[in-house]
């Protein structure tokens, strides 16, 4: 009962009204951002299949070209651009890109000595990735070149079937293999999606490590500076209960934050995974349109509830390690300034694997670099999702066991500190140790 009372006390101090408001606002903002990003991706996918074409030549060839573009899957919208001021024209039409087939285009293509020229107009509104994602001109121009090459072959006496075969003598069937399973999908598309999905865990883990560490260091240092720690440790309750109550309360608050971020990001990823993926070739659709979730299930790399549970286990172990280290560092603090300083070691240890895991696979590094990184307990959580997804369970359980061992060592050291009077005299500022002792008297 005494432990429950301590836990309730710590939770009341940590779960303040301000924190609950921040969590509610964060959840709302993350949900809104997820919806906005989902809308941007959907708009980009829609825009990438739309071509705005101004046919100023208006011949049988240009009309046939537009008809063939529609046959291969493009949504073609006819626009009128008459004025020379392209900026004014695009602003008036309110479109981001357009292709202009100028007058005389057909004659230049069929009878001219030089390549026929068409005009493209693009509107750049920002330097964001989303701004470039909606540009459909690149794929559209490639398709137009292919169709016109086919048309010229037909003009030379080839049948449409012969021209199509000459233009596309081979049809690629892209197979991606993961372990003992395979699926018909471009490997770059798969890796790009998995990389985006795997960015979730490093971001959340890094934020949790910083948040929980700062929270527990601040709590202990404040009690130590205000002399309330002495009163608490002299109460008729075991000091182990005091430590466990502080850690469990901080862990509950940290996991509450993790749940908010995980649900928000998972909602965004779910909207991405539900979109259809199809391989469109010239004049036909190759393969059945599938969602990314179908592809990941076929390859055996989809995240099931059990997979998320395993990732959550390592995340919880990381929080415990961060809390146990923070308790030791918090015992060294005598003022608010040093409380910020002792957070630096944890920040560095979390920052190194965080940045590396965002840029490359830890397994691809040299044995020496890999060993040094795995010596940092936070590294195993940063790579947890990848290990679970690709079936590297041996590496996963070794990492989980190592994290638990580090936690036991740190909590043992923290317990020794709290069961002795050194907790009141220890200081990271060696020159002020005697001064601190005198101030206690």
PDB file of N, CA and C in Angstrom, residues 40-41 43-45 47-49 96-97 122-139:
ATOM      1  N   UNK A  40      -2.085  15.148 -49.351  1.00  0.00           N
ATOM      2  CA  UNK A  40      -1.046  15.578 -50.289  1.00  0.00           C
ATOM      3  C   UNK A  40      -0.605  14.428 -51.168  1.00  0.00           C
ATOM      4  N   UNK A  41      -0.404  13.256 -50.557  1.00  0.00           N
ATOM      5  CA  UNK A  41       0.028  12.083 -51.322  1.00  0.00           C
ATOM      6  C   UNK A  41      -1.041  11.676 -52.335  1.00  0.00           C
ATOM      7  N   UNK A  43      -3.367  13.615 -53.631  1.00  0.00           N
ATOM      8  CA  UNK A  43      -3.408  14.646 -54.682  1.00  0.00           C
ATOM      9  C   UNK A  43      -2.237  14.493 -55.639  1.00  0.00           C
ATOM     10  N   UNK A  44      -1.053  14.145 -55.073  1.00  0.00           N
ATOM     11  CA  UNK A  44       0.120  13.958 -55.925  1.00  0.00           C
ATOM     12  C   UNK A  44      -0.070  12.782 -56.863  1.00  0.00           C
ATOM     13  N   UNK A  45      -0.646  11.679 -56.324  1.00  0.00           N
ATOM     14  CA  UNK A  45      -0.894  10.507 -57.163  1.00  0.00           C
ATOM     15  C   UNK A  45      -1.897  10.829 -58.274  1.00  0.00           C
ATOM     16  N   UNK A  47      -2.514  13.916 -59.475  1.00  0.00           N
ATOM     17  CA  UNK A  47      -1.927  14.903 -60.388  1.00  0.00           C
ATOM     18  C   UNK A  47      -0.903  14.271 -61.315  1.00  0.00           C
ATOM     19  N   UNK A  48      -0.178  13.237 -60.810  1.00  0.00           N
ATOM     20  CA  UNK A  48       0.858  12.607 -61.628  1.00  0.00           C
ATOM     21  C   UNK A  48       0.265  11.887 -62.824  1.00  0.00           C
ATOM     22  N   UNK A  49      -1.030  11.553 -62.795  1.00  0.00           N
ATOM     23  CA  UNK A  49      -1.668  10.904 -63.929  1.00  0.00           C
ATOM     24  C   UNK A  49      -2.477  11.855 -64.786  1.00  0.00           C
ATOM     25  N   UNK A  96      -0.644  23.507 -62.376  1.00  0.00           N
ATOM     26  CA  UNK A  96       0.776  23.506 -62.034  1.00  0.00           C
ATOM     27  C   UNK A  96       1.685  23.162 -63.205  1.00  0.00           C
ATOM     28  N   UNK A  97       1.144  22.554 -64.264  1.00  0.00           N
ATOM     29  CA  UNK A  97       1.976  22.198 -65.412  1.00  0.00           C
ATOM     30  C   UNK A  97       1.106  22.079 -66.660  1.00  0.00           C
ATOM     31  N   UNK A 122       5.902  24.742 -66.272  1.00  0.00           N
ATOM     32  CA  UNK A 122       5.751  24.243 -64.907  1.00  0.00           C
ATOM     33  C   UNK A 122       5.716  25.399 -63.939  1.00  0.00           C
ATOM     34  N   UNK A 123       4.901  25.267 -62.921  1.00  0.00           N
ATOM     35  CA  UNK A 123       4.777  26.291 -61.883  1.00  0.00           C
ATOM     36  C   UNK A 123       5.396  25.744 -60.604  1.00  0.00           C
ATOM     37  N   UNK A 124       6.385  26.440 -60.074  1.00  0.00           N
ATOM     38  CA  UNK A 124       7.025  26.060 -58.818  1.00  0.00           C
ATOM     39  C   UNK A 124       6.521  26.994 -57.729  1.00  0.00           C
ATOM     40  N   UNK A 125       5.848  26.413 -56.735  1.00  0.00           N
ATOM     41  CA  UNK A 125       5.275  27.215 -55.657  1.00  0.00           C
ATOM     42  C   UNK A 125       6.083  27.153 -54.377  1.00  0.00           C
ATOM     43  N   UNK A 126       6.931  26.142 -54.235  1.00  0.00           N
ATOM     44  CA  UNK A 126       7.751  26.010 -53.031  1.00  0.00           C
ATOM     45  C   UNK A 126       8.899  25.062 -53.325  1.00  0.00           C
ATOM     46  N   UNK A 127       9.794  24.924 -52.329  1.00  0.00           N
ATOM     47  CA  UNK A 127      10.941  24.018 -52.471  1.00  0.00           C
ATOM     48  C   UNK A 127      10.698  22.696 -51.778  1.00  0.00           C
ATOM     49  N   UNK A 128       9.450  22.406 -51.414  1.00  0.00           N
ATOM     50  CA  UNK A 128       9.143  21.174 -50.685  1.00  0.00           C
ATOM     51  C   UNK A 128       9.174  19.973 -51.615  1.00  0.00           C
ATOM     52  N   UNK A 129       9.291  18.781 -50.996  1.00  0.00           N
ATOM     53  CA  UNK A 129       9.266  17.543 -51.760  1.00  0.00           C
ATOM     54  C   UNK A 129       7.902  17.347 -52.402  1.00  0.00           C
ATOM     55  N   UNK A 130       6.852  17.737 -51.686  1.00  0.00           N
ATOM     56  CA  UNK A 130       5.505  17.584 -52.227  1.00  0.00           C
ATOM     57  C   UNK A 130       5.321  18.410 -53.484  1.00  0.00           C
ATOM     58  N   UNK A 131       6.011  19.537 -53.552  1.00  0.00           N
ATOM     59  CA  UNK A 131       5.894  20.396 -54.725  1.00  0.00           C
ATOM     60  C   UNK A 131       6.421  19.705 -55.964  1.00  0.00           C
ATOM     61  N   UNK A 132       7.516  18.965 -55.824  1.00  0.00           N
ATOM     62  CA  UNK A 132       8.076  18.244 -56.961  1.00  0.00           C
ATOM     63  C   UNK A 132       7.343  16.951 -57.242  1.00  0.00           C
ATOM     64  N   UNK A 133       6.662  16.413 -56.217  1.00  0.00           N
ATOM     65  CA  UNK A 133       5.992  15.136 -56.386  1.00  0.00           C
ATOM     66  C   UNK A 133       4.805  15.229 -57.337  1.00  0.00           C
ATOM     67  N   UNK A 134       4.192  16.428 -57.440  1.00  0.00           N
ATOM     68  CA  UNK A 134       3.003  16.551 -58.266  1.00  0.00           C
ATOM     69  C   UNK A 134       3.345  16.873 -59.717  1.00  0.00           C
ATOM     70  N   UNK A 135       4.613  16.943 -60.069  1.00  0.00           N
ATOM     71  CA  UNK A 135       4.997  17.274 -61.428  1.00  0.00           C
ATOM     72  C   UNK A 135       4.822  16.031 -62.309  1.00  0.00           C
ATOM     73  N   UNK A 136       3.878  16.090 -63.260  1.00  0.00           N
ATOM     74  CA  UNK A 136       3.597  14.949 -64.127  1.00  0.00           C
ATOM     75  C   UNK A 136       4.278  15.073 -65.481  1.00  0.00           C
ATOM     76  N   UNK A 137       5.038  16.118 -65.695  1.00  0.00           N
ATOM     77  CA  UNK A 137       5.600  16.360 -67.025  1.00  0.00           C
ATOM     78  C   UNK A 137       6.634  15.323 -67.427  1.00  0.00           C
ATOM     79  N   UNK A 138       7.452  14.877 -66.486  1.00  0.00           N
ATOM     80  CA  UNK A 138       8.533  13.959 -66.826  1.00  0.00           C
ATOM     81  C   UNK A 138       7.994  12.670 -67.432  1.00  0.00           C
ATOM     82  N   UNK A 139       7.054  12.031 -66.724  1.00  0.00           N
ATOM     83  CA  UNK A 139       6.473  10.796 -67.253  1.00  0.00           C
ATOM     84  C   UNK A 139       5.648  11.045 -68.499  1.00  0.00           C
TER      85      UNK A 139
END
